CSV table of C-alpha atoms in Angstrom, one decimal:
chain,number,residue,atom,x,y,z
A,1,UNK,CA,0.0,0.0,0.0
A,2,UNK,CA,2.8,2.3,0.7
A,3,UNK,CA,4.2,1.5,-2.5
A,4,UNK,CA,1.2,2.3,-4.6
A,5,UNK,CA,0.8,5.6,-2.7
A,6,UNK,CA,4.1,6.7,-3.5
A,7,UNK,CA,3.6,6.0,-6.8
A,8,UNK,CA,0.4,7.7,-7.2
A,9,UNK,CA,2.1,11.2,-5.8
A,10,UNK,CA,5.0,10.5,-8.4
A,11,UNK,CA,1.8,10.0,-11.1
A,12,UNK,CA,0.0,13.5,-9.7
A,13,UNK,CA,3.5,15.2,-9.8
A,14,UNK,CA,4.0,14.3,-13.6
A,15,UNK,CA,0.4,14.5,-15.1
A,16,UNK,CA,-0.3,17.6,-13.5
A,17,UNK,CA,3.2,18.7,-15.3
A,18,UNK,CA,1.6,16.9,-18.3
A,19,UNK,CA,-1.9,18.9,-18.0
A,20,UNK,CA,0.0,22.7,-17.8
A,21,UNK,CA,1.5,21.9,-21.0
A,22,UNK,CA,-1.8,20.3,-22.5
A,23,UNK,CA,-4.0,23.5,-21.7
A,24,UNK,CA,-1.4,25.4,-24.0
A,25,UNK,CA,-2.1,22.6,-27.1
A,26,UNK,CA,-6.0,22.7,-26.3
A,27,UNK,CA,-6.9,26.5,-26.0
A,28,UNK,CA,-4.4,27.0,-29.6
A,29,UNK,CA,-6.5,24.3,-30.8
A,30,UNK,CA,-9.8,25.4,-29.3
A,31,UNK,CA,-9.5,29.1,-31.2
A,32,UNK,CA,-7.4,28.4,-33.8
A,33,UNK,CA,-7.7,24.9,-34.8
A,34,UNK,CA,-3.8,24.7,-35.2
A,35,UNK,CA,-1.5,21.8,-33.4
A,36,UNK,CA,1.4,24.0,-32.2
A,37,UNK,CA,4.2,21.4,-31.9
A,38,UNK,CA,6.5,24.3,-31.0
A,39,UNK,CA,4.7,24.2,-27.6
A,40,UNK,CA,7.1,21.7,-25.6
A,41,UNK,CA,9.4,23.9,-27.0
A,42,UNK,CA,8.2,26.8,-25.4
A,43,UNK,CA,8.7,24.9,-22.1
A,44,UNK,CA,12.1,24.1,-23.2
A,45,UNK,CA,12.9,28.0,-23.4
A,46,UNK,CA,11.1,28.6,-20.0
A,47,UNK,CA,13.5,25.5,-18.5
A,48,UNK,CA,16.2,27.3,-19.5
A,49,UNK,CA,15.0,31.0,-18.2
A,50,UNK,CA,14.5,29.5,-14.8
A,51,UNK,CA,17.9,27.8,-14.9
A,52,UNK,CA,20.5,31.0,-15.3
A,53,UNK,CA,17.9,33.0,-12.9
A,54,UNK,CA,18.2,30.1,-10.6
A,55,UNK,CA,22.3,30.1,-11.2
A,56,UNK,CA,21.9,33.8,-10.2
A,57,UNK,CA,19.7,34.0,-7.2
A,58,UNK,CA,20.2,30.3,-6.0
A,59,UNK,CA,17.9,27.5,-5.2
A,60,UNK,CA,15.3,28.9,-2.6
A,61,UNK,CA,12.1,30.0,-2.6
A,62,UNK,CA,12.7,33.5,-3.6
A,63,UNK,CA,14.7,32.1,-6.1
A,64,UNK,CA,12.2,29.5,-7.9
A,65,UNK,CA,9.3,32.5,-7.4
A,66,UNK,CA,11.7,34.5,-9.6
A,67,UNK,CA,12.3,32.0,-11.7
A,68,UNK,CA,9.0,31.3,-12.4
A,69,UNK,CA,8.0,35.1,-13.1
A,70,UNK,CA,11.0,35.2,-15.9
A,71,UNK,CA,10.4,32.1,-17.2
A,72,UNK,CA,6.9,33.2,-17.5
A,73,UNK,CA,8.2,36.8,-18.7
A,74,UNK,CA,10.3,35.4,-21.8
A,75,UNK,CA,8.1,32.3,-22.8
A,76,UNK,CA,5.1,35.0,-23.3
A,77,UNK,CA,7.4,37.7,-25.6
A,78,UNK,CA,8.1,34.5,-27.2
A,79,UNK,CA,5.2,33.2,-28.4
A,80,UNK,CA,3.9,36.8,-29.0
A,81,UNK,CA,6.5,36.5,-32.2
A,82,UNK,CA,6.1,33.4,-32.7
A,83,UNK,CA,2.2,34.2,-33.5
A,84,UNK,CA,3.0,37.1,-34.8
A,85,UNK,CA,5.7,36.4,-37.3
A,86,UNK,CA,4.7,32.5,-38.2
A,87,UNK,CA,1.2,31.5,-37.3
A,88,UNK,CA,-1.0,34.9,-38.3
A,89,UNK,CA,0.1,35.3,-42.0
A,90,UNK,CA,-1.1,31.8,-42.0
A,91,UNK,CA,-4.3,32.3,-40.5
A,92,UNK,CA,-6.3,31.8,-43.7
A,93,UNK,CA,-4.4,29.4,-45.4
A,94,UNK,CA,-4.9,25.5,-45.3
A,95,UNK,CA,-3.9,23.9,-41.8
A,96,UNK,CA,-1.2,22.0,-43.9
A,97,UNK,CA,0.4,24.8,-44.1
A,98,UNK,CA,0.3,25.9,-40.2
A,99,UNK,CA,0.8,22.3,-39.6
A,100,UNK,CA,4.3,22.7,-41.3
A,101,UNK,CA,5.2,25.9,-40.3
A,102,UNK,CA,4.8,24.7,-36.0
A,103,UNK,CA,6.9,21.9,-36.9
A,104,UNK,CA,9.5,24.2,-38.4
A,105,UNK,CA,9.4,26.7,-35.6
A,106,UNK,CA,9.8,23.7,-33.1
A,107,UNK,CA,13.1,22.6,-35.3
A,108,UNK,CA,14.4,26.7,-35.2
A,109,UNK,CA,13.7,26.9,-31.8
A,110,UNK,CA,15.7,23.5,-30.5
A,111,UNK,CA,18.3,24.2,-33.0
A,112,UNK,CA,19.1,27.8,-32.2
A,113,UNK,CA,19.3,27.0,-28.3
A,114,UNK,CA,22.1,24.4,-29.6
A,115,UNK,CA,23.7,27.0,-30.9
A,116,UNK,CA,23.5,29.9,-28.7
A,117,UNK,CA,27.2,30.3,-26.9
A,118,UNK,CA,25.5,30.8,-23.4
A,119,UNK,CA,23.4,27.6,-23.8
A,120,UNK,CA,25.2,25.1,-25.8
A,121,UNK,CA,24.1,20.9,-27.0
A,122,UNK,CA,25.4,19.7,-23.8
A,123,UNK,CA,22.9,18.8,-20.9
A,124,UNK,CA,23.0,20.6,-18.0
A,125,UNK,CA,22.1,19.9,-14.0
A,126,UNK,CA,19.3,22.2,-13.1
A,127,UNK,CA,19.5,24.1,-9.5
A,128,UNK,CA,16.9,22.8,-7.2
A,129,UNK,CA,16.5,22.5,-3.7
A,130,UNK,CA,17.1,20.2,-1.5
A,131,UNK,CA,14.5,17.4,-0.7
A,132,UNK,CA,12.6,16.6,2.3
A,133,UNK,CA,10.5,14.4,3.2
A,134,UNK,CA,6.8,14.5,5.4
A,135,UNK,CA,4.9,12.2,6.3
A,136,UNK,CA,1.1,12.3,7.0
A,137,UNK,CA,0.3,8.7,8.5
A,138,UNK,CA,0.9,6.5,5.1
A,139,UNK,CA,1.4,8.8,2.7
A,140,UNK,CA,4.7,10.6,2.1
A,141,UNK,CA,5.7,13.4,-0.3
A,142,UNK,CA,8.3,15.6,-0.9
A,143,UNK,CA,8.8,19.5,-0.9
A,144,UNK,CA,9.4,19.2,-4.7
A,145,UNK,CA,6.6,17.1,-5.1
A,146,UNK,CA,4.1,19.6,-3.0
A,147,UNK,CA,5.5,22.4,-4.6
A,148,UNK,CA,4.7,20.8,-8.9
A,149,UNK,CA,1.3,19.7,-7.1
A,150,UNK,CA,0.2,22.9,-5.4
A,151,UNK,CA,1.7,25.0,-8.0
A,152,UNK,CA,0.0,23.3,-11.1
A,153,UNK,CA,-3.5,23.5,-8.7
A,154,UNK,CA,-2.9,27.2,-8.5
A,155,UNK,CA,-2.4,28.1,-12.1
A,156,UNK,CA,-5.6,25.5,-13.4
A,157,UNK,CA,-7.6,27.3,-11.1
A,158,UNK,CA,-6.6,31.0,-12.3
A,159,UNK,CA,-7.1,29.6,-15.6
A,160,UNK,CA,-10.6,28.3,-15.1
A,161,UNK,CA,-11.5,31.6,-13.5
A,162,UNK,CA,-9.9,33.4,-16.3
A,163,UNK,CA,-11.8,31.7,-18.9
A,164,UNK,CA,-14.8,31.4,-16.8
A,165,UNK,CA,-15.4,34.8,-15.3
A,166,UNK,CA,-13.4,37.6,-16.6
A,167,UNK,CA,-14.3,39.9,-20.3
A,168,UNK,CA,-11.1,38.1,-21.6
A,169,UNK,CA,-12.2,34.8,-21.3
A,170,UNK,CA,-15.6,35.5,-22.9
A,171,UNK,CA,-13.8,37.0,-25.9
A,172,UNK,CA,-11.9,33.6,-26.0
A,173,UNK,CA,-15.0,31.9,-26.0
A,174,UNK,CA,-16.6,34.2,-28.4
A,175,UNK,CA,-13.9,33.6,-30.5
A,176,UNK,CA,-13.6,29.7,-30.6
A,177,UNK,CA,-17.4,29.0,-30.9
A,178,UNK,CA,-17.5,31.5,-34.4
A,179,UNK,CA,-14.5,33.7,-35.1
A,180,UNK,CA,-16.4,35.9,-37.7
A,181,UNK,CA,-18.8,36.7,-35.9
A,182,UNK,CA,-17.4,37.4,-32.6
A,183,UNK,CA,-15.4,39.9,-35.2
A,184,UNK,CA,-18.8,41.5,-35.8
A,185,UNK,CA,-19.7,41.7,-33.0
A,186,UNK,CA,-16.8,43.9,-32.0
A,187,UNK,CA,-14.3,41.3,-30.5
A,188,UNK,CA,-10.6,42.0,-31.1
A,189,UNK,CA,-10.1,38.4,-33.2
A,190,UNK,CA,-6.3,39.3,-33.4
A,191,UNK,CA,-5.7,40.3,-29.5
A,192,UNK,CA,-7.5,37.3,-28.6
A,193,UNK,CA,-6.2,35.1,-30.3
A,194,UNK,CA,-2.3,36.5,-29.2
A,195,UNK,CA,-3.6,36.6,-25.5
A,196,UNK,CA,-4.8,32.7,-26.1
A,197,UNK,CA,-0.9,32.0,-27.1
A,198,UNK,CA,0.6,34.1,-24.1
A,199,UNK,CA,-1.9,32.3,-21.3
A,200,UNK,CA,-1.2,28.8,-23.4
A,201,UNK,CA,3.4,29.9,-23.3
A,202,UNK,CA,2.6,30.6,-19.3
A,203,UNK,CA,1.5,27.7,-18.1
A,204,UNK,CA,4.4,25.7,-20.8
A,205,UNK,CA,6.9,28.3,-19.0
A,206,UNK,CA,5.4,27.1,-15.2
A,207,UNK,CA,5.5,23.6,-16.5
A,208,UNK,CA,9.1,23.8,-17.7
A,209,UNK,CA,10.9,25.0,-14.3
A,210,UNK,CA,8.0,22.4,-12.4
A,211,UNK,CA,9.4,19.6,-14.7
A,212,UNK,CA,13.3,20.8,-14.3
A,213,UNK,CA,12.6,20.9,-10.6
A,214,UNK,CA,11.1,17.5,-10.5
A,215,UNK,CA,13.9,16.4,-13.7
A,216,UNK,CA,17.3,18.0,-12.7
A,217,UNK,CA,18.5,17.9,-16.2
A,218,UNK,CA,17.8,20.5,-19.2
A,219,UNK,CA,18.9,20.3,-22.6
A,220,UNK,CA,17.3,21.9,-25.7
A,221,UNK,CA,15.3,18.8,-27.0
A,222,UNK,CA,14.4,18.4,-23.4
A,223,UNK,CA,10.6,19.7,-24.8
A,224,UNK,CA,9.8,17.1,-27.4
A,225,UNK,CA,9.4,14.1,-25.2
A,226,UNK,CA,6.8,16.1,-22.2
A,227,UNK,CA,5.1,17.9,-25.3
A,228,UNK,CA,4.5,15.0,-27.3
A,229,UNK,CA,3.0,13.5,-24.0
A,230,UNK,CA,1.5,16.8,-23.3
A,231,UNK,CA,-0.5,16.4,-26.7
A,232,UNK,CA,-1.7,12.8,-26.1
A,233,UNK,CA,-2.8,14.0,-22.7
A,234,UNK,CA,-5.0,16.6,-24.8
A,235,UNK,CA,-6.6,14.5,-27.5
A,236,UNK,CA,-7.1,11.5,-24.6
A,237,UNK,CA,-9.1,14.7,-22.5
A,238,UNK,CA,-11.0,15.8,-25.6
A,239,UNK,CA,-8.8,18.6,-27.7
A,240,UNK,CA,-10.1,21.7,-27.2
A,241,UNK,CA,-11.6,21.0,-23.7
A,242,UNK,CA,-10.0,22.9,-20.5
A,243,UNK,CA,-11.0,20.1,-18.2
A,244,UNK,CA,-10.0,17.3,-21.0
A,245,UNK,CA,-7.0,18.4,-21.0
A,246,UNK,CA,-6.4,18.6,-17.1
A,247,UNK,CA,-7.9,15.0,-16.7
A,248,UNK,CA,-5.9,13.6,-19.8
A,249,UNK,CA,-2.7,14.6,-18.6
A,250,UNK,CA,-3.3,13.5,-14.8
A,251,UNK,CA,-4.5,9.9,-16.5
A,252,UNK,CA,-1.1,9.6,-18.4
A,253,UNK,CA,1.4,10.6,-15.6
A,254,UNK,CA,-0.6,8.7,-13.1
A,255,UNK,CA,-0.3,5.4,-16.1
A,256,UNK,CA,3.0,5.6,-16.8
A,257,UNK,CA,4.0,6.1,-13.4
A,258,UNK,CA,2.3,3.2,-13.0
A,259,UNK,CA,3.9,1.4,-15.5
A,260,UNK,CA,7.3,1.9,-14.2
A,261,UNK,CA,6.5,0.6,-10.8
A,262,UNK,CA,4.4,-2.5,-11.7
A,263,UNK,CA,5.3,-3.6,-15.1
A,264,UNK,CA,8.7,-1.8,-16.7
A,265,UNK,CA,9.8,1.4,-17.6
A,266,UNK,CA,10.5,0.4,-21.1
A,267,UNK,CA,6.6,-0.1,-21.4
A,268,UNK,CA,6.4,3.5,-20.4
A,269,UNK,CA,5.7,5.0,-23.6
A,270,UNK,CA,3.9,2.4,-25.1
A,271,UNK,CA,1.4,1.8,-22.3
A,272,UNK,CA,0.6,5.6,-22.6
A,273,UNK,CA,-0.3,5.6,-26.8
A,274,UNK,CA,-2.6,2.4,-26.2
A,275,UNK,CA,-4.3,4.3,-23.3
A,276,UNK,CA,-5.0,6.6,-26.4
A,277,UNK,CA,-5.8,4.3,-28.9
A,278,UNK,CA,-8.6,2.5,-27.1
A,279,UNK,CA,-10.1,5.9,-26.0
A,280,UNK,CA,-10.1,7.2,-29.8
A,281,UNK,CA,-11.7,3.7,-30.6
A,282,UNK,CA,-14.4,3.9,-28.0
A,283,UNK,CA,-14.9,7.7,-27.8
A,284,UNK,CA,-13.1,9.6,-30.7
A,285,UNK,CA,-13.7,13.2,-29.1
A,286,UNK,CA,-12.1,12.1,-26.5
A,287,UNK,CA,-13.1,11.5,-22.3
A,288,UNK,CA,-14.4,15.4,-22.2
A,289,UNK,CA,-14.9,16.4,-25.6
A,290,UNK,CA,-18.2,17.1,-27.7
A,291,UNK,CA,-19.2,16.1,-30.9
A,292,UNK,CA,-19.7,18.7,-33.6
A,293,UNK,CA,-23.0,19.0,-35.2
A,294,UNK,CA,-22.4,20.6,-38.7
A,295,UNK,CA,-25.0,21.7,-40.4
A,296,UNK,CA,-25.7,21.3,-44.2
């Protein structure tokens, strides 16, 4: 019993790193019906941020709140060019062609970290603090672990209110249910749809320095793997669903977790795609998605 505990904080500690990344994919998806595969590359930048803040302040509190914020700072310019410069000259063209374009922005952006003098091919060993241990009766968990848990709680939470209850959100809304006329009806189609990337590159940037934290080790394909992951967890929640994707990617950290304990880690990855497979078999739309009525 002990055993299986442990390994169900390890599961909520990586899906809930999962499900930060997968509310990025989902809300793209949601307005703009694009698959942003530079996304876990976004993380990859925010990683990086938090490391050489982390390098300058040091591995404490203060330190990881800071790294958080400029992670959260740069990721957001980031994918305000990224939208800017790649994605909205393509807004009207086939998906083909976005499709393309996110792949080739995920190449540029792993490539020109590899490059960059300050950052290099070479892993590196992220700061973090050290670990402790509590115990409540059973159950144990770390201080890492409480702080990826608590922290990922926090930032669903401000983005269910966001969406939910504030003039932005409804413009989001307005946006992704009918884009033209939510522009007709006086809704900035362009500002909403860059705020969508910034919210989606600040919860990647959160879940970068959460997974580096949890992962002492950065390098700049270090986003491929978790984003990949982090886009199964979307379609396996429903793609384009807030709560899909929150439920998807605790599912597949808590499974492969899981896995690793039970069966073998080499079954990992695999265990995670079937998981997929047989939901798209039984339920296409996914656990928390909705079929689209269209009418002729």
């Amino acid at each position: 019993m002990d055993t299986f505990l442990k390994q169900l904080i390890n599961g909520l500690s990586l899906g809930s790193i999962y499900a930060l990344i997968a509310l990025g994919y989902t809300m793209v998806y949601g307005i703009v019906k694009l698959i942003n595969f530079a996304h876990g590359d976004v993380m990859m930048v925010g990683a990086y941020t938090g490391y050489f803040i982390l390098r300058a302040l040091g591995a404490t509190p203060f330190g990881l709140a800071c790294a958080f914020l400029g992670a959260m700072i740069v990721c957001s310019l980031l994918s305000l060019a990224i939208e800017r410069c790649a994605y909205r000259p393509l807004r009207n063209a086939p998906r083909l062609n976005s499709l393309i374009t996110a792949i080739a922005v995920e190449l540029i952006l792993q490539n020109g970290m590899r490059v960059l003098p300050f950052v290099g091919p070479n892993p590196r060993q992220f700061p973090t603090m050290d670990t402790r241990i509590f115990n409540f009766g059973m159950l144990s968990i770390s201080n890492i672990q409480f702080i990826v848990i608590i922290s990922s709680a926090v930032l669903m939470l401000v983005l269910n209110y966001v969406i939910n209850y504030t003039k932005t959100g409804r413009a989001m809304r307005a946006v992704s249910y009918d884009m033209g006329a939510a522009s007709l009806m006086g809704v900035n189609v362009n500002k909403t749809i860059a705020t969508t990337f910034v919210i989606g590159s600040i919860l990647a940037a959160a879940g970068g320095v959460l997974y580096a934290t949890a992962y002492p080790q950065i390098d700049p394909t270090m986003g491929y793997i978790p984003g990949l992951k982090a886009f199964v967890a979307a379609v396996l929640g429903g793609i384009g669903s807030i709560p899909g994707a929150m439920l998807g990617g605790v599912i597949l950290g808590v499974a492969e977790t899981m896995t690793k304990a039970y069966i073998s880690s080499q079954y990992a990855d695999a265990i995670s795609y079937c998981i997929l497979i047989v939901i798209l078999l039984v339920k296409p739309t996914g656990l928390l998605g909705s079929k689209k009525v269209v009418k002729v």
